[in-house]
XYZ file of C-alpha atoms in Angstrom:
318
model
C -16.969 59.612 11.887
C -19.290 59.340 14.880
C -19.313 55.519 14.550
C -15.512 55.374 14.768
C -15.589 57.651 17.805
C -18.193 55.402 19.472
C -16.043 52.316 18.836
C -12.974 53.955 20.370
C -14.963 55.024 23.430
C -16.340 51.487 23.822
C -12.837 49.962 23.622
C -11.624 52.347 26.314
C -14.564 51.368 28.498
C -13.722 47.679 28.094
C -10.120 48.283 29.132
C -11.289 49.935 32.351
C -13.398 46.877 33.250
C -10.524 44.647 34.354
C -12.451 43.439 37.372
C -14.763 40.444 36.607
C -18.414 41.374 36.359
C -20.947 39.694 38.704
C -22.080 37.112 36.150
C -18.498 36.077 35.305
C -18.134 33.843 38.353
C -20.517 31.521 40.218
C -21.956 32.201 43.622
C -19.174 31.937 46.256
C -18.939 28.636 48.174
C -18.765 30.626 51.386
C -22.357 31.744 50.863
C -23.665 28.378 49.660
C -21.344 25.322 49.495
C -23.728 23.512 47.132
C -24.150 26.408 44.706
C -21.286 25.423 42.415
C -22.669 21.883 41.991
C -26.121 23.246 41.225
C -24.766 25.679 38.617
C -22.827 22.868 36.969
C -25.992 20.737 36.799
C -27.855 23.629 35.185
C -25.114 24.291 32.616
C -24.716 20.584 31.825
C -28.410 20.176 31.025
C -29.296 19.903 27.312
C -31.822 22.715 27.617
C -29.036 25.150 28.478
C -27.394 24.705 25.072
C -27.757 27.699 22.789
C -30.469 26.937 20.223
C -28.302 27.224 17.082
C -25.734 24.858 18.641
C -28.222 22.257 19.820
C -28.607 19.501 17.177
C -31.263 17.651 19.188
C -33.425 20.776 19.411
C -32.941 21.621 15.730
C -34.080 18.119 14.770
C -37.396 18.446 16.615
C -40.485 18.238 14.444
C -41.692 21.630 15.682
C -38.522 23.283 14.327
C -38.993 21.910 10.810
C -39.905 25.367 9.470
C -36.579 26.791 10.655
C -34.704 23.856 9.123
C -36.465 24.383 5.807
C -35.558 28.059 5.896
C -31.854 27.596 6.560
C -31.746 24.663 4.107
C -32.914 27.107 1.440
C -30.904 30.130 2.539
C -27.388 28.687 2.628
C -27.210 27.745 -1.084
C -29.262 30.799 -2.056
C -27.000 33.330 -0.360
C -23.798 31.658 -1.520
C -25.022 31.365 -5.110
C -25.769 35.089 -5.012
C -22.314 35.843 -3.619
C -20.712 33.922 -6.489
C -22.716 35.815 -9.094
C -24.784 32.870 -10.336
C -27.554 34.392 -12.448
C -28.786 31.628 -14.749
C -28.372 27.857 -14.744
C -28.670 25.044 -17.242
C -29.822 22.020 -15.248
C -28.906 18.456 -16.204
C -30.778 15.425 -14.848
C -29.991 11.749 -15.481
C -29.228 8.366 -14.011
C -26.554 7.835 -11.376
C -26.076 4.325 -12.829
C -25.015 5.252 -16.361
C -21.229 5.127 -16.286
C -18.423 5.764 -18.721
C -17.545 2.957 -21.121
C -14.362 1.761 -19.371
C -16.138 1.388 -16.031
C -19.059 -0.446 -17.636
C -16.649 -2.892 -19.298
C -14.884 -3.533 -15.981
C -18.250 -4.326 -14.405
C -18.984 -6.899 -17.114
C -15.514 -8.461 -16.748
C -15.957 -8.717 -12.968
C -19.334 -10.438 -13.369
C -18.002 -12.841 -16.005
C -15.172 -13.836 -13.662
C -17.773 -14.959 -11.124
C -19.414 -17.516 -13.416
C -18.349 -20.468 -11.263
C -19.191 -18.834 -7.937
C -22.682 -17.559 -8.742
C -25.993 -19.065 -9.709
C -26.137 -19.133 -13.500
C -29.585 -17.615 -13.947
C -28.958 -14.765 -11.489
C -25.586 -14.048 -13.044
C -26.991 -13.922 -16.567
C -29.610 -11.457 -15.379
C -26.918 -9.211 -13.850
C -24.818 -9.509 -17.002
C -27.790 -8.553 -19.152
C -28.316 -5.390 -17.116
C -24.572 -4.598 -17.165
C -24.497 -4.977 -20.964
C -27.470 -2.646 -21.345
C -25.714 -0.115 -19.136
C -22.640 -0.446 -21.359
C -24.864 0.219 -24.375
C -26.004 3.453 -22.693
C -22.473 4.592 -21.773
C -22.469 6.878 -24.830
C -24.896 9.086 -22.879
C -22.093 9.703 -20.366
C -19.954 11.102 -23.198
C -22.888 13.114 -24.534
C -23.506 14.667 -21.103
C -19.802 15.438 -20.776
C -19.789 17.083 -24.196
C -22.855 19.112 -23.206
C -21.081 20.258 -20.031
C -18.199 21.509 -22.152
C -20.589 23.478 -24.367
C -22.259 25.154 -21.367
C -18.841 25.804 -19.829
C -17.669 27.609 -22.956
C -20.856 29.680 -23.288
C -19.636 32.551 -21.130
C -16.684 34.912 -21.360
C -14.313 32.634 -19.457
C -13.854 30.498 -16.327
C -14.843 33.312 -13.974
C -18.055 34.154 -15.855
C -20.892 32.592 -13.847
C -23.820 34.371 -15.470
C -24.815 31.042 -16.977
C -23.621 27.989 -15.083
C -24.231 24.279 -15.345
C -26.070 22.706 -12.394
C -26.590 19.027 -11.504
C -27.634 16.965 -8.524
C -23.961 16.519 -7.677
C -23.881 12.724 -7.828
C -22.241 10.137 -10.096
C -23.283 8.937 -13.551
C -24.822 11.514 -15.876
C -24.441 14.255 -13.248
C -20.734 13.529 -12.938
C -20.361 13.573 -16.715
C -21.981 17.009 -17.068
C -19.929 18.544 -14.240
C -16.845 16.900 -15.711
C -17.458 18.538 -19.074
C -17.540 21.983 -17.478
C -14.397 21.041 -15.517
C -12.667 20.008 -18.773
C -12.866 23.568 -20.113
C -12.026 25.268 -16.809
C -15.573 26.474 -16.156
C -17.341 26.487 -12.814
C -20.340 24.229 -12.195
C -22.799 23.620 -9.384
C -23.741 20.441 -7.526
C -26.776 20.094 -5.247
C -26.177 16.949 -3.233
C -28.964 15.543 -1.083
C -28.628 14.105 2.422
C -29.485 10.391 2.345
C -29.561 7.655 5.019
C -26.397 6.157 3.510
C -23.250 8.175 2.851
C -23.165 10.029 -0.439
C -20.079 11.469 -2.103
C -20.202 14.456 -4.449
C -18.614 13.810 -7.811
C -15.051 15.177 -8.051
C -15.700 17.673 -10.870
C -17.973 20.167 -9.083
C -16.489 23.551 -8.203
C -15.818 23.205 -4.436
C -17.367 26.522 -3.433
C -20.469 25.703 -5.504
C -21.180 22.263 -4.069
C -23.962 22.187 -1.473
C -25.561 19.492 0.629
C -29.309 19.952 1.015
C -31.492 18.036 3.474
C -34.934 18.397 1.906
C -35.768 17.199 -1.606
C -38.300 20.039 -1.850
C -35.604 22.672 -1.248
C -33.291 20.957 -3.728
C -36.032 21.027 -6.367
C -36.652 24.701 -5.648
C -32.990 25.497 -6.304
C -32.992 23.416 -9.486
C -35.646 25.747 -10.900
C -34.774 28.996 -9.116
C -32.412 30.196 -11.878
C -33.007 27.571 -14.564
C -33.059 28.641 -18.200
C -33.244 25.092 -19.553
C -33.503 21.494 -18.399
C -31.680 18.714 -20.195
C -32.895 15.260 -19.188
C -30.841 12.163 -19.920
C -32.061 8.577 -19.470
C -32.704 7.826 -15.819
C -34.921 6.156 -13.263
C -37.293 7.201 -10.491
C -35.365 10.326 -9.493
C -35.037 11.567 -13.066
C -38.707 10.866 -13.776
C -39.705 12.660 -10.588
C -37.744 15.771 -11.498
C -38.801 15.952 -15.147
C -42.508 15.374 -14.543
C -42.597 17.906 -11.752
C -41.127 20.521 -14.091
C -43.542 19.614 -16.905
C -46.460 19.856 -14.462
C -45.342 23.277 -13.218
C -45.042 24.569 -16.791
C -48.310 22.923 -17.853
C -50.211 24.561 -14.979
C -48.494 27.937 -15.626
C -47.066 27.853 -12.120
C -43.664 28.747 -13.577
C -42.616 30.409 -16.826
C -41.979 28.003 -19.695
C -38.427 26.991 -20.515
C -36.811 24.573 -22.949
C -37.068 20.991 -21.670
C -34.909 18.623 -23.707
C -35.082 14.832 -23.450
C -31.821 13.282 -24.679
C -32.287 9.845 -26.233
C -35.665 9.734 -27.953
C -35.812 5.929 -28.255
C -35.229 5.507 -24.525
C -37.871 8.022 -23.520
C -40.459 6.810 -26.004
C -39.805 3.279 -24.779
C -40.734 4.062 -21.177
C -43.323 6.825 -21.677
C -46.085 6.731 -24.274
C -46.593 10.467 -24.681
C -48.969 10.043 -27.634
C -51.181 7.718 -25.606
C -51.535 10.393 -22.928
C -52.835 12.747 -25.631
C -55.101 10.105 -27.178
C -56.553 9.184 -23.779
C -57.288 12.828 -23.086
C -55.188 12.940 -19.922
C -53.018 15.717 -21.379
C -53.785 18.233 -24.132
C -52.146 18.191 -27.545
C -50.343 21.423 -26.664
C -48.837 19.739 -23.584
C -46.899 17.502 -25.937
C -45.150 20.650 -27.163
C -43.673 21.422 -23.741
C -40.540 19.401 -24.520
C -38.328 18.297 -27.390
C -35.986 15.405 -28.145
C -32.267 15.524 -28.923
C -29.599 12.921 -29.558
C -26.359 14.892 -29.309
C -24.950 17.607 -27.085
C -24.801 20.050 -29.993
C -28.420 19.358 -30.901
C -29.577 19.885 -27.302
C -27.692 23.179 -27.065
C -28.989 24.365 -30.423
C -32.578 23.704 -29.316
C -32.000 25.740 -26.132
C -30.408 28.665 -27.989
C -33.167 28.717 -30.635
C -35.895 28.558 -27.995
C -34.558 31.598 -26.153
C -33.864 33.488 -29.373
C -37.423 32.831 -30.558
C -38.784 34.119 -27.234
C -36.605 37.233 -27.424
C -34.755 36.304 -24.245
C -31.193 35.264 -25.128
C -29.348 33.654 -22.230
C -26.503 36.164 -22.545
C -26.072 38.690 -25.324
C -22.707 37.341 -26.457
C -23.802 33.722 -26.195
C -21.747 31.330 -28.259
C -23.966 28.875 -30.104
């Protein structure tokens, strides 16, 4: 009651102050003809700009700590506001596309046979054909997104929500799967030197653009209850090995880590050799599992949490 009374009294006080206050006008020209010009020079100087509206100041190296803080806080606060409790995070290549797009790429390259150097063209075609062969992973990621999307009570249930890096390829497929069933999903886009578009299937209010990779990685793990890793390149390897290292060193609690596509992953990483060479322990090999299908990946996640006595949600649909 007292607060309302104080507000009314303050409004009355403001109404009485119709006359401009001393700081609401510059020094009169009559007292100093050059005063107005000097004030303008002061107000036009970059240093006069309010700190939170001064991009040049905010980009200074000394202000990096503040940038890191706000880079973290914006997604964090908004995720809280939207009731995001747990996430299932999907990693994978931006270059793995759906079958129709991969076929168009091959057709476009084949049409250039006369215009391009034969050896270079054959190399590009070989890569394009291998990408086409991996296009089934796009469909698998999309199917997995549908499973996660259906795991709650309905489209507005965000207690467990799919999260990706927000880009194309496997990330697009996973977000698209959630979109297919009317579920919300999250995208954490990263600021890059060249323009980057979010994929069109992320829930608009849950799509964020983060400047620092470190902050993005923090948010990937902040609420994660599982990581599902599809075939990918440097970025995917970076993310998955960082998570495995954090679990291995007990820096974070263990969680199910699922590699989709065993032949791909065994082809680029010799896990057994790491054990044999003594650079990881035998038990470190047990930090992850392999799956081939969306259903298999989901079943592994559900069983892992059930075994640990920590179901994702009590009415979880397997």
